[in-house]
XYZ file of C-alpha atoms in Angstrom:
356
model
C 112.358 126.200 129.571
C 109.584 126.912 125.826
C 112.716 126.004 124.304
C 113.552 122.860 126.346
C 110.119 121.254 126.218
C 110.625 121.507 122.471
C 114.027 120.028 122.222
C 112.165 117.275 124.621
C 109.513 116.905 122.482
C 111.384 116.673 118.686
C 113.465 114.009 120.455
C 110.400 112.488 121.096
C 109.112 112.027 118.171
C 112.239 111.143 116.136
C 112.760 108.603 118.733
C 109.325 107.279 118.108
C 109.351 107.801 114.624
C 112.906 105.397 114.660
C 111.460 103.055 116.728
C 108.507 102.906 114.113
C 110.250 102.851 111.218
C 112.742 99.734 113.578
C 109.649 98.021 114.229
C 108.827 97.822 110.444
C 111.928 96.321 109.302
C 111.713 92.460 109.268
C 114.237 90.108 111.340
C 116.669 88.559 108.603
C 115.930 84.232 107.479
C 117.876 82.546 110.522
C 120.111 80.246 108.873
C 121.761 77.511 109.861
C 125.217 76.129 108.122
C 126.495 72.621 108.696
C 129.651 71.663 106.949
C 130.729 68.377 106.454
C 133.775 69.395 104.973
C 133.935 67.799 100.606
C 135.922 70.432 98.680
C 133.546 73.478 98.761
C 136.761 73.531 102.428
C 139.243 72.464 100.302
C 142.430 74.030 99.406
C 144.853 74.091 96.641
C 148.850 74.322 96.800
C 148.599 77.343 93.811
C 145.722 79.178 92.087
C 145.636 77.430 88.995
C 144.764 74.426 90.493
C 140.888 73.923 90.040
C 141.191 70.166 90.409
C 144.151 69.046 92.132
C 144.158 70.319 95.309
C 142.727 68.785 99.160
C 139.438 68.402 100.002
C 138.080 69.599 104.134
C 140.828 71.674 105.135
C 138.548 75.169 105.884
C 136.146 74.892 109.447
C 132.768 76.350 108.807
C 133.602 79.669 110.316
C 136.250 80.734 107.804
C 133.079 79.504 105.059
C 131.396 82.280 106.468
C 133.297 84.833 106.690
C 134.945 84.435 103.387
C 131.303 85.171 102.140
C 130.290 88.651 103.800
C 127.567 89.263 101.607
C 125.523 86.470 103.347
C 125.043 88.788 105.791
C 123.441 91.215 103.485
C 120.872 88.081 102.995
C 119.690 86.112 106.236
C 121.150 85.641 109.701
C 124.137 82.939 109.157
C 125.417 80.322 112.586
C 127.624 77.399 111.627
C 128.172 74.133 113.129
C 131.480 72.067 111.918
C 129.407 68.283 111.742
C 132.179 66.509 109.928
C 135.208 67.457 107.878
C 135.856 64.562 105.802
C 135.318 64.471 102.162
C 131.875 62.660 100.812
C 133.501 60.171 99.102
C 134.064 58.730 102.783
C 130.968 58.888 103.757
C 129.250 55.950 105.799
C 125.392 55.200 106.751
C 126.290 55.971 109.980
C 127.441 60.236 109.174
C 124.104 60.025 107.184
C 121.955 59.116 110.292
C 123.811 61.754 112.278
C 123.908 64.181 110.028
C 119.776 63.589 109.507
C 119.284 63.538 113.024
C 120.970 66.986 113.464
C 119.119 68.634 110.225
C 115.533 66.979 112.061
C 116.669 68.836 115.363
C 117.223 72.126 113.743
C 114.087 71.771 112.335
C 112.322 71.811 114.916
C 113.894 75.195 116.196
C 111.219 77.721 115.763
C 113.870 80.263 115.215
C 115.385 78.286 112.261
C 114.396 79.282 109.076
C 116.386 77.284 107.418
C 118.934 74.876 107.452
C 121.894 75.017 104.684
C 124.158 71.643 104.550
C 128.160 72.068 102.727
C 129.346 68.556 101.826
C 131.518 67.618 98.279
C 130.327 66.510 95.368
C 131.265 63.006 94.819
C 128.255 62.202 97.507
C 126.259 65.018 97.332
C 122.835 63.655 95.787
C 122.352 60.712 98.286
C 123.121 62.428 100.827
C 120.741 64.510 99.694
C 118.016 61.887 99.057
C 118.326 60.734 101.657
C 117.719 63.924 104.126
C 114.398 63.777 101.860
C 113.451 60.323 102.518
C 113.484 61.702 105.718
C 113.656 64.544 107.914
C 110.289 65.912 108.504
C 110.554 69.147 107.746
C 108.903 71.559 105.351
C 111.137 73.942 106.622
C 114.272 74.366 103.159
C 117.137 72.469 103.418
C 119.595 72.851 100.790
C 122.974 70.890 100.471
C 125.556 72.863 98.536
C 129.292 72.087 97.569
C 131.863 73.400 94.763
C 133.483 71.963 92.095
C 136.688 73.731 92.314
C 138.080 74.991 95.895
C 138.743 78.091 96.968
C 142.104 78.638 96.448
C 141.492 78.257 92.907
C 140.793 81.638 90.303
C 137.479 80.479 89.137
C 136.701 79.111 92.294
C 133.179 78.228 92.528
C 132.365 77.910 96.262
C 131.197 80.800 97.373
C 128.443 82.016 94.724
C 126.860 78.192 95.503
C 127.223 78.592 99.136
C 125.660 83.047 98.895
C 123.086 80.983 96.860
C 122.253 78.633 98.728
C 121.374 81.019 101.813
C 119.443 82.342 99.518
C 116.493 79.754 98.833
C 117.423 78.494 102.084
C 115.972 82.219 103.620
C 112.702 82.378 100.624
C 109.975 81.090 102.034
C 108.911 80.625 98.007
C 111.772 77.319 99.402
C 109.356 75.140 101.898
C 107.536 72.726 101.063
C 109.695 71.671 97.843
C 111.840 69.002 99.660
C 115.703 68.422 100.442
C 117.303 70.754 97.557
C 120.265 71.337 95.872
C 122.061 74.112 94.749
C 124.516 74.251 92.831
C 125.678 77.115 89.368
C 122.759 78.609 89.548
C 120.048 76.163 89.256
C 117.899 74.824 92.256
C 117.812 71.242 92.395
C 115.930 68.272 93.906
C 117.990 66.634 95.689
C 115.465 63.282 94.574
C 116.484 63.998 90.875
C 120.076 65.950 90.799
C 123.233 63.442 89.781
C 126.764 64.535 89.079
C 127.556 64.092 85.962
C 130.660 65.305 85.123
C 134.219 66.225 87.199
C 136.238 68.754 85.852
C 132.777 71.896 85.512
C 131.519 73.797 86.904
C 128.153 72.490 85.485
C 128.078 69.491 86.893
C 125.419 69.019 88.554
C 122.323 67.799 86.033
C 118.594 66.577 86.611
C 117.188 63.762 83.904
C 113.361 65.957 84.760
C 115.716 69.497 84.450
C 115.674 72.092 87.672
C 113.466 73.183 89.921
C 114.305 76.481 89.337
C 117.173 79.615 89.463
C 118.824 82.192 91.771
C 119.597 84.995 89.506
C 121.072 88.184 91.311
C 120.539 87.490 94.673
C 116.327 86.005 93.451
C 114.883 82.858 93.025
C 113.105 82.182 89.978
C 110.978 78.545 90.347
C 109.599 77.088 87.411
C 107.964 73.290 88.473
C 108.236 71.619 92.401
C 108.505 67.448 92.412
C 105.518 65.484 93.024
C 107.220 62.369 94.346
C 106.850 61.795 98.535
C 109.081 63.247 100.446
C 109.917 65.525 103.827
C 106.471 65.856 105.318
C 104.961 63.795 103.183
C 106.921 61.326 103.547
C 105.890 57.484 105.407
C 109.712 57.444 107.214
C 111.506 59.173 110.057
C 115.291 59.760 110.889
C 113.907 59.532 114.608
C 112.598 56.217 113.852
C 116.387 54.742 112.306
C 118.917 53.612 115.196
C 120.857 51.903 112.105
C 120.960 51.283 107.729
C 121.310 47.561 106.565
C 123.698 47.240 104.079
C 122.912 47.624 100.914
C 125.212 46.882 98.111
C 126.111 47.627 94.188
C 126.784 45.150 91.366
C 127.890 46.741 87.600
C 126.488 44.664 84.668
C 128.917 44.930 81.367
C 130.147 42.812 79.023
C 131.218 38.893 80.249
C 129.560 39.613 83.806
C 130.196 36.429 86.002
C 127.602 36.705 89.317
C 131.497 36.739 91.753
C 130.479 40.443 92.742
C 126.670 39.647 93.740
C 128.131 36.781 95.869
C 130.604 37.726 97.606
C 128.328 40.950 98.995
C 125.302 38.871 100.220
C 128.764 36.729 101.735
C 129.734 39.833 103.335
C 125.990 40.670 105.054
C 124.500 41.960 102.308
C 120.353 41.928 102.792
C 120.214 43.631 99.582
C 121.646 44.489 95.696
C 120.977 46.730 93.196
C 121.456 45.349 89.875
C 122.963 48.649 87.558
C 122.226 46.791 84.634
C 122.501 48.116 80.919
C 119.808 49.877 79.166
C 116.726 48.704 80.889
C 118.261 47.263 83.758
C 118.745 45.054 81.849
C 121.093 41.182 83.056
C 123.434 38.889 82.150
C 122.173 35.101 81.474
C 125.953 34.092 83.734
C 124.296 36.325 86.754
C 120.566 35.614 86.481
C 120.449 32.254 87.985
C 123.574 33.808 91.255
C 120.427 36.514 91.331
C 116.990 34.021 91.208
C 119.263 31.866 93.900
C 120.494 34.983 96.246
C 116.820 36.137 96.302
C 115.625 33.124 97.267
C 118.027 32.998 100.248
C 115.725 36.343 101.118
C 118.067 38.946 98.908
C 115.936 41.671 98.177
C 116.881 42.208 94.527
C 116.840 45.450 92.794
C 117.322 46.579 88.745
C 118.029 49.690 88.593
C 120.271 51.005 85.459
C 123.702 52.635 84.685
C 123.076 55.252 81.764
C 123.027 58.614 82.322
C 121.320 61.582 81.915
C 117.434 59.170 82.691
C 114.623 57.114 81.915
C 113.534 54.330 83.951
C 113.961 50.866 84.221
C 110.318 49.254 83.053
C 109.046 46.179 85.362
C 108.940 42.379 83.466
C 110.510 44.186 80.444
C 114.150 42.552 79.812
C 113.618 39.961 82.217
C 110.527 38.777 84.354
C 110.481 40.789 87.923
C 107.192 39.385 88.915
C 108.124 35.497 88.340
C 111.408 35.941 90.037
C 110.302 38.244 92.910
C 112.742 41.508 91.729
C 111.664 44.812 92.367
C 112.977 47.727 89.195
C 114.281 51.153 90.770
C 111.944 52.972 88.239
C 113.598 56.496 87.330
C 116.072 56.196 90.251
C 120.296 55.626 89.063
C 121.503 52.712 91.094
C 123.380 55.240 94.336
C 119.719 56.879 94.776
C 118.440 53.299 94.137
C 120.429 51.621 97.188
C 119.772 54.468 99.584
C 116.027 54.300 98.998
C 116.123 50.624 99.793
C 118.046 50.948 102.696
C 115.410 53.380 104.027
C 112.650 50.988 102.912
C 114.589 48.300 104.786
C 115.109 49.598 107.945
C 111.591 50.191 108.024
C 110.465 46.310 107.447
C 109.113 46.450 103.815
C 109.377 43.249 101.173
C 108.854 42.884 98.535
C 105.289 44.584 97.837
C 105.896 47.089 99.369
C 109.292 48.281 98.228
C 107.902 48.240 94.561
C 105.563 50.635 95.998
C 107.717 52.961 97.900
C 109.771 52.730 94.851
C 107.333 53.910 92.387
C 106.293 56.408 94.995
C 109.487 57.486 96.140
């Protein structure tokens, strides 16, 4: 009898200790992976194909299953939002994705969100989400430069790093992030700079941090307005106005600008040379279009950094034009659409470009 009592007591103590140990093990972060297609979901004809392949082929469940190490970092569940190549992203895709991200961010059990995306317009989507999704939870956009079938595939590590960043409490409050090639970038600053290397994404002012062997290392934080400090809200945006980009170059004419407005553009981004310069034959057309109510925003086609100075090259005050500050043409288009959907005039539009 005493032996049975001692056995039961030992069993009880062991169970109590096991329960205590289990209680001390923190629950894994809950991360939702939203898949939209792109190269990270692509497949080539052979392992030697790193630049020739079909994008948007692998579904989200296979993406997750292909990286079993994800389970060591977080409890990951996936949703297939789209299955497209990112050059085909439309304004409607941006709104649909933004509203889904916002809805997930409101769920208390969700700790972070990862979005797999094609690299061609990844920077535009990341910036859009950073402007319109009101959350301090980590939202990470990730892609790959090579398909999963390639010998040098980069998608699996990029995805693992993205989930690592989305799972980290240190990532909160830093806006929408882009994780590529072991680097953590601000969605506002980053751009695709080359199309055949894995280190394709660069920020003019440098990355925010790095992911090395499963740990995040931070070196700076964004200072421009984003997410919770943004005046914009995805839930209030019903549609995005048409904003188009006209390129500046030698021997430029005003044909593109007039054609865009004829097709409904509410604003034009002038992707100018140098400091957003406007060729003499184009200036009269832009002034005329501004008089018709079209917003004119001077940006620069230069690569690698810098910004457009107001009233340099052109008398912006006199013409009632706006400058994009350090935003490249594609980022300027995103911000202009969001601001105009909010009812901005030229003065508030210029303020927005300086604050965001």
